[in-house]
mmCIF file of C-alpha atoms in Angstrom:
data_model
loop_
_atom_site.group_PDB
_atom_site.id
_atom_site.type_symbol
_atom_site.label_atom_id
_atom_site.label_comp_id
_atom_site.label_asym_id
_atom_site.label_seq_id
_atom_site.Cartn_x
_atom_site.Cartn_y
_atom_site.Cartn_z
ATOM 1 C CA MET A 1 145.375 114.509 74.928
ATOM 2 C CA LYS A 2 144.226 114.626 78.546
ATOM 3 C CA ILE A 3 140.958 112.787 79.145
ATOM 4 C CA LYS A 4 138.541 114.514 81.475
ATOM 5 C CA ARG A 5 137.712 112.802 84.746
ATOM 6 C CA GLU A 6 134.025 112.691 83.784
ATOM 7 C CA LEU A 7 134.861 110.646 80.668
ATOM 8 C CA TRP A 8 136.800 108.132 82.749
ATOM 9 C CA ILE A 9 133.740 107.723 84.971
ATOM 10 C CA LEU A 10 131.568 107.042 81.920
ATOM 11 C CA LEU A 11 134.071 104.508 80.570
ATOM 12 C CA ILE A 12 133.750 102.470 83.771
ATOM 13 C CA LEU A 13 130.312 101.278 82.609
ATOM 14 C CA PRO A 14 131.136 99.469 79.328
ATOM 15 C CA ILE A 15 134.458 98.238 80.742
ATOM 16 C CA THR A 16 132.815 96.631 83.794
ATOM 17 C CA TYR A 17 129.982 95.004 81.831
ATOM 18 C CA THR A 18 132.464 93.681 79.248
ATOM 19 C CA LEU A 19 134.790 92.266 81.919
ATOM 20 C CA ILE A 20 131.958 90.466 83.693
ATOM 21 C CA TYR A 21 130.597 89.102 80.420
ATOM 22 C CA ASN A 22 133.993 87.694 79.442
ATOM 23 C CA LEU A 23 134.869 86.216 82.838
ATOM 24 C CA LYS A 24 133.645 82.757 83.791
ATOM 25 C CA LEU A 25 130.332 82.903 85.576
ATOM 26 C CA ASP A 26 131.662 80.432 88.121
ATOM 27 C CA PHE A 27 134.112 83.158 89.147
ATOM 28 C CA VAL A 28 131.938 86.297 89.019
ATOM 29 C CA GLY A 29 128.618 84.662 89.902
ATOM 30 C CA PRO A 30 129.031 84.752 93.710
ATOM 31 C CA TYR A 31 129.611 88.515 93.528
ATOM 32 C CA LEU A 32 126.450 89.150 91.498
ATOM 33 C CA VAL A 33 123.896 87.225 93.515
ATOM 34 C CA GLU A 34 121.467 88.569 96.124
ATOM 35 C CA ASP A 35 123.482 89.914 99.083
ATOM 36 C CA GLY A 36 126.662 89.570 97.041
ATOM 37 C CA LEU A 37 129.452 92.119 96.800
ATOM 38 C CA VAL A 38 127.849 94.060 93.934
ATOM 39 C CA GLU A 39 124.509 94.532 95.711
ATOM 40 C CA SER A 40 126.322 95.468 98.931
ATOM 41 C CA ILE A 41 128.242 98.171 97.070
ATOM 42 C CA GLY A 42 124.926 99.504 95.796
ATOM 43 C CA ALA A 43 123.479 99.611 99.308
ATOM 44 C CA VAL A 44 126.523 101.509 100.608
ATOM 45 C CA ALA A 45 126.282 103.935 97.664
ATOM 46 C CA PHE A 46 122.642 104.686 98.523
ATOM 47 C CA LEU A 47 123.670 105.274 102.143
ATOM 48 C CA VAL A 48 126.453 107.647 101.059
ATOM 49 C CA ALA A 49 124.005 109.585 98.872
ATOM 50 C CA SER A 50 121.520 109.782 101.756
ATOM 51 C CA VAL A 51 124.063 110.999 104.314
ATOM 52 C CA VAL A 52 125.549 113.620 101.985
ATOM 53 C CA PHE A 53 122.174 115.045 100.905
ATOM 54 C CA ILE A 54 120.899 115.250 104.496
ATOM 55 C CA TYR A 55 124.197 116.870 105.501
ATOM 56 C CA LEU A 56 123.777 119.432 102.716
ATOM 57 C CA PHE A 57 120.231 120.172 103.891
ATOM 58 C CA PHE A 58 121.261 120.941 107.477
ATOM 59 C CA LYS A 59 124.719 122.408 106.841
ATOM 60 C CA TYR A 60 124.187 125.060 104.205
ATOM 61 C CA THR A 61 121.854 127.914 105.082
ATOM 62 C CA ASP A 62 123.971 130.740 103.675
ATOM 63 C CA LYS A 63 121.915 131.280 100.520
ATOM 64 C CA GLU A 64 118.295 131.433 99.469
ATOM 65 C CA PHE A 65 116.716 128.357 97.921
ATOM 66 C CA ALA A 66 113.411 128.143 96.082
ATOM 67 C CA PHE A 67 110.523 125.766 96.677
ATOM 68 C CA PHE A 68 107.567 126.411 94.364
ATOM 69 C CA GLY A 69 108.159 130.139 94.404
ATOM 70 C CA ARG A 70 108.808 130.387 98.129
ATOM 71 C CA SER A 71 112.219 131.347 99.455
ATOM 72 C CA THR A 72 113.754 128.906 101.951
ATOM 73 C CA LYS A 73 116.984 128.889 103.941
ATOM 74 C CA ARG A 74 117.502 125.189 103.293
ATOM 75 C CA ASN A 75 117.162 123.171 100.105
ATOM 76 C CA ILE A 76 114.098 121.024 100.745
ATOM 77 C CA TYR A 77 114.927 118.810 97.761
ATOM 78 C CA PHE A 78 118.187 117.770 99.413
ATOM 79 C CA LEU A 79 116.184 116.557 102.413
ATOM 80 C CA LEU A 80 113.705 114.699 100.180
ATOM 81 C CA LEU A 81 116.544 113.058 98.236
ATOM 82 C CA GLY A 82 118.281 112.132 101.485
ATOM 83 C CA ILE A 83 115.139 110.431 102.793
ATOM 84 C CA LEU A 84 114.524 108.689 99.467
ATOM 85 C CA PHE A 85 118.023 107.219 99.289
ATOM 86 C CA PHE A 86 117.925 106.155 102.936
ATOM 87 C CA LEU A 87 114.739 104.241 102.146
ATOM 88 C CA ALA A 88 116.504 102.723 99.119
ATOM 89 C CA PHE A 89 119.419 101.696 101.365
ATOM 90 C CA GLY A 90 117.065 100.104 103.886
ATOM 91 C CA GLU A 91 115.180 98.255 101.180
ATOM 92 C CA GLU A 92 118.416 96.946 99.631
ATOM 93 C CA ILE A 93 119.392 95.254 102.893
ATOM 94 C CA SER A 94 115.774 94.354 103.776
ATOM 95 C CA TRP A 95 116.146 96.671 106.773
ATOM 96 C CA GLY A 96 118.860 94.480 108.260
ATOM 97 C CA GLN A 97 116.946 91.196 108.106
ATOM 98 C CA ARG A 98 119.661 89.306 106.229
ATOM 99 C CA ILE A 99 122.358 90.861 108.420
ATOM 100 C CA PHE A 100 120.772 90.045 111.785
ATOM 101 C CA GLY A 101 118.896 86.969 110.585
ATOM 102 C CA TRP A 102 115.379 87.539 111.880
ATOM 103 C CA SER A 103 112.560 85.593 110.265
ATOM 104 C CA THR A 104 109.789 87.093 108.180
ATOM 105 C CA PRO A 105 106.292 86.909 109.730
ATOM 106 C CA ASP A 106 104.077 84.477 107.804
ATOM 107 C CA SER A 107 101.490 87.171 107.114
ATOM 108 C CA PHE A 108 104.143 89.391 105.506
ATOM 109 C CA GLY A 109 105.921 86.551 103.718
ATOM 110 C CA ASP A 110 102.689 85.611 101.939
ATOM 111 C CA ILE A 111 102.508 89.006 100.225
ATOM 112 C CA ASN A 112 106.251 89.349 99.531
ATOM 113 C CA ALA A 113 107.768 87.726 96.423
ATOM 114 C CA GLN A 114 111.049 86.979 98.239
ATOM 115 C CA LYS A 115 109.452 86.450 101.671
ATOM 116 C CA GLU A 116 111.502 89.312 103.120
ATOM 117 C CA THR A 117 110.687 92.314 105.289
ATOM 118 C CA ASN A 118 110.866 94.936 102.569
ATOM 119 C CA ILE A 119 108.369 96.877 100.512
ATOM 120 C CA HIS A 120 109.743 96.773 96.963
ATOM 121 C CA ASN A 121 109.348 92.969 96.745
ATOM 122 C CA LEU A 122 105.655 92.962 97.640
ATOM 123 C CA TRP A 123 103.631 91.200 94.968
ATOM 124 C CA ILE A 124 101.767 94.406 94.154
ATOM 125 C CA PHE A 125 105.054 95.963 92.999
ATOM 126 C CA GLN A 126 106.293 92.980 90.958
ATOM 127 C CA GLY A 127 106.161 92.662 87.168
ATOM 128 C CA TYR A 128 104.433 89.285 87.436
ATOM 129 C CA LYS A 129 101.658 87.750 89.494
ATOM 130 C CA LYS A 130 101.961 85.230 92.302
ATOM 131 C CA ASP A 131 101.124 82.401 89.889
ATOM 132 C CA GLY A 132 104.034 83.411 87.652
ATOM 133 C CA THR A 133 102.005 85.034 84.867
ATOM 134 C CA GLN A 134 102.892 88.459 83.537
ATOM 135 C CA LYS A 135 100.834 91.441 84.610
ATOM 136 C CA THR A 136 99.082 93.680 82.105
ATOM 137 C CA PHE A 137 100.590 97.047 81.158
ATOM 138 C CA PHE A 138 98.328 98.947 83.572
ATOM 139 C CA GLU A 139 98.754 96.376 86.375
ATOM 140 C CA ASN A 140 102.498 96.815 85.954
ATOM 141 C CA MET A 141 102.400 100.595 86.471
ATOM 142 C CA LEU A 142 103.260 100.074 90.152
ATOM 143 C CA ASN A 143 106.317 97.978 89.321
ATOM 144 C CA PHE A 144 109.188 99.357 91.429
ATOM 145 C CA ASN A 145 111.758 99.009 88.650
ATOM 146 C CA ARG A 146 109.528 100.968 86.293
ATOM 147 C CA LEU A 147 108.874 103.704 88.867
ATOM 148 C CA PHE A 148 112.591 103.976 89.633
ATOM 149 C CA ASN A 149 113.438 104.160 85.908
ATOM 150 C CA ILE A 150 110.872 106.924 85.428
ATOM 151 C CA PHE A 151 112.364 108.831 88.375
ATOM 152 C CA TRP A 152 116.008 108.803 87.258
ATOM 153 C CA PHE A 153 115.067 109.394 83.604
ATOM 154 C CA LEU A 154 112.993 112.494 84.395
ATOM 155 C CA PHE A 155 115.282 113.847 87.125
ATOM 156 C CA CYS A 156 118.710 113.033 85.696
ATOM 157 C CA VAL A 157 118.134 113.135 81.920
ATOM 158 C CA ILE A 158 115.008 114.948 80.742
ATOM 159 C CA THR A 159 115.030 117.844 83.227
ATOM 160 C CA PRO A 160 118.698 118.814 82.633
ATOM 161 C CA ILE A 161 118.320 118.596 78.844
ATOM 162 C CA LEU A 162 115.163 120.738 78.786
ATOM 163 C CA THR A 163 116.728 123.201 81.224
ATOM 164 C CA TYR A 164 119.706 123.740 78.945
ATOM 165 C CA ALA A 165 117.548 123.799 75.805
ATOM 166 C CA SER A 166 114.655 126.038 76.885
ATOM 167 C CA ASN A 167 114.713 129.320 78.793
ATOM 168 C CA LYS A 168 111.018 128.943 79.605
ATOM 169 C CA PHE A 169 111.621 125.524 81.127
ATOM 170 C CA LYS A 170 114.648 126.885 83.000
ATOM 171 C CA ARG A 171 112.479 129.596 84.579
ATOM 172 C CA LEU A 172 109.931 126.948 85.567
ATOM 173 C CA ILE A 173 112.625 124.810 87.211
ATOM 174 C CA ARG A 174 113.978 127.843 89.068
ATOM 175 C CA PHE A 175 110.455 128.546 90.325
ATOM 176 C CA ILE A 176 110.036 124.948 91.503
ATOM 177 C CA GLY A 177 113.602 124.897 92.851
ATOM 178 C CA ILE A 178 114.673 121.448 91.649
ATOM 179 C CA PRO A 179 118.487 121.035 91.725
ATOM 180 C CA ILE A 180 119.815 120.513 88.199
ATOM 181 C CA VAL A 181 121.779 117.347 87.500
ATOM 182 C CA PRO A 182 124.867 117.987 85.324
ATOM 183 C CA LEU A 183 124.600 116.471 81.856
ATOM 184 C CA TRP A 184 127.586 114.169 82.322
ATOM 185 C CA ILE A 185 125.922 112.506 85.317
ATOM 186 C CA GLY A 186 122.704 112.196 83.317
ATOM 187 C CA SER A 187 124.808 110.539 80.605
ATOM 188 C CA PHE A 188 126.114 108.096 83.233
ATOM 189 C CA PHE A 189 122.551 106.939 83.979
ATOM 190 C CA MET A 190 121.577 106.733 80.323
ATOM 191 C CA LEU A 191 124.726 104.869 79.304
ATOM 192 C CA ASN A 192 124.260 102.418 82.164
ATOM 193 C CA TYR A 193 120.785 101.567 80.871
ATOM 194 C CA ILE A 194 121.934 101.271 77.252
ATOM 195 C CA VAL A 195 124.911 99.029 78.051
ATOM 196 C CA PHE A 196 122.648 96.881 80.238
ATOM 197 C CA LEU A 197 120.160 96.437 77.371
ATOM 198 C CA ILE A 198 122.939 95.512 74.960
ATOM 199 C CA GLY A 199 124.286 92.983 77.438
ATOM 200 C CA ILE A 200 121.037 91.139 78.167
ATOM 201 C CA ASN A 201 120.132 90.971 74.459
ATOM 202 C CA MET A 202 123.315 89.204 73.376
ATOM 203 C CA ASP A 203 122.632 85.820 71.820
ATOM 204 C CA ASP A 204 124.769 83.882 74.293
ATOM 205 C CA VAL A 205 124.011 85.871 77.428
ATOM 206 C CA ASN A 206 122.257 82.785 78.812
ATOM 207 C CA ASP A 207 123.732 79.320 78.345
ATOM 208 C CA TYR A 208 120.889 76.926 78.982
ATOM 209 C CA VAL A 209 123.177 73.896 78.626
ATOM 210 C CA THR A 210 125.521 74.904 81.444
ATOM 211 C CA GLY A 211 122.891 76.901 83.297
ATOM 212 C CA HIS A 212 124.976 80.075 83.141
ATOM 213 C CA ASN A 213 122.779 83.145 83.350
ATOM 214 C CA TYR A 214 124.216 86.638 83.080
ATOM 215 C CA THR A 215 120.856 88.426 82.929
ATOM 216 C CA ASN A 216 120.274 88.511 86.682
ATOM 217 C CA GLY A 217 123.897 89.505 87.255
ATOM 218 C CA PHE A 218 123.640 92.354 84.766
ATOM 219 C CA ASP A 219 120.444 93.492 86.480
ATOM 220 C CA GLU A 220 122.198 93.628 89.876
ATOM 221 C CA LEU A 221 125.100 95.497 88.271
ATOM 222 C CA LYS A 222 122.730 98.002 86.639
ATOM 223 C CA GLU A 223 121.004 98.767 89.945
ATOM 224 C CA THR A 224 124.339 99.178 91.712
ATOM 225 C CA PHE A 225 125.580 101.618 89.072
ATOM 226 C CA TYR A 226 122.379 103.635 89.522
ATOM 227 C CA ALA A 227 123.135 103.820 93.250
ATOM 228 C CA ILE A 228 126.739 104.830 92.496
ATOM 229 C CA GLY A 229 125.418 107.493 90.122
ATOM 230 C CA PHE A 230 123.326 109.053 92.890
ATOM 231 C CA ALA A 231 126.293 108.900 95.281
ATOM 232 C CA ILE A 232 128.372 110.738 92.655
ATOM 233 C CA LEU A 233 125.555 113.278 92.285
ATOM 234 C CA SER A 234 125.466 113.943 96.033
ATOM 235 C CA LEU A 235 129.237 114.476 96.078
ATOM 236 C CA PHE A 236 128.942 116.785 93.069
ATOM 237 C CA PHE A 237 126.479 119.023 94.939
ATOM 238 C CA PHE A 238 128.685 118.810 98.037
ATOM 239 C CA LYS A 239 131.703 120.017 96.052
ATOM 240 C CA GLN A 240 129.592 122.680 94.341
ATOM 241 C CA ARG A 241 128.388 124.082 97.682
ATOM 242 C CA LYS A 242 131.951 124.015 99.052
ATOM 243 C CA LEU A 243 133.184 126.078 96.107
ATOM 244 C CA GLN A 244 130.291 128.526 96.467
ATOM 245 C CA LYS A 245 131.061 128.871 100.178
ATOM 246 C CA LEU A 246 134.697 129.674 99.404
ATOM 247 C CA LYS A 247 133.675 132.330 96.877
ATOM 248 C CA THR A 248 131.243 133.960 99.302
ATOM 249 C CA PRO A 249 132.992 136.222 101.839
ATOM 250 C CA ASP A 250 131.995 135.811 105.456
ATOM 251 C CA PRO A 251 129.831 138.667 106.810
ATOM 252 C CA VAL A 252 131.810 141.221 108.795
#
């Protein structure tokens, strides 16, 4: 039986997590740290997603798009997604600080958990306070990881499911104009989160005798797969628009 390409993409998730878990941390550790290969792949994936979505915004004006009931020649959501993922790319590389090696101003380093020139590591967006204590539930509402999880869950999972399940919701989405994520890509995001949770809750995920810690590595891997998921999504819409262009005859 021929396995669909989408299923192969989904299988990458458990296979990769399992391989990393079963390899010696001394071997895979350098690839999972800050600025390591895995995080770099994630940054490039965000950049790919940004470039493709911005390209789609400017390139395709041959059909009518909707934006809260108004008809537009360009898909405004593609532009918004392109800007969002460019910001994510910039944040991942601390806007080039670690590449070019400039120092963080003292005033900014004092309010940044990693003393870097980025926004997502500011103390206000962390899950813990500067003294190391955990924030309350409401204090943690600005946590960047939580906000990002809410975004992909609503955009990539909940919206597509409700669109396919409810005609009323589908009409609402058409009125708003939000591009619909295919269910298999939504499954990619959901499976990534589930496999990550399984991995970090294994009894021997952290070896306190040897100091081996897979939790941080799994977290970097999870974020990179999210970035890859959005890159795949951008290429899906690119392919979709290409096919629609081919089916639409040029005006005589």
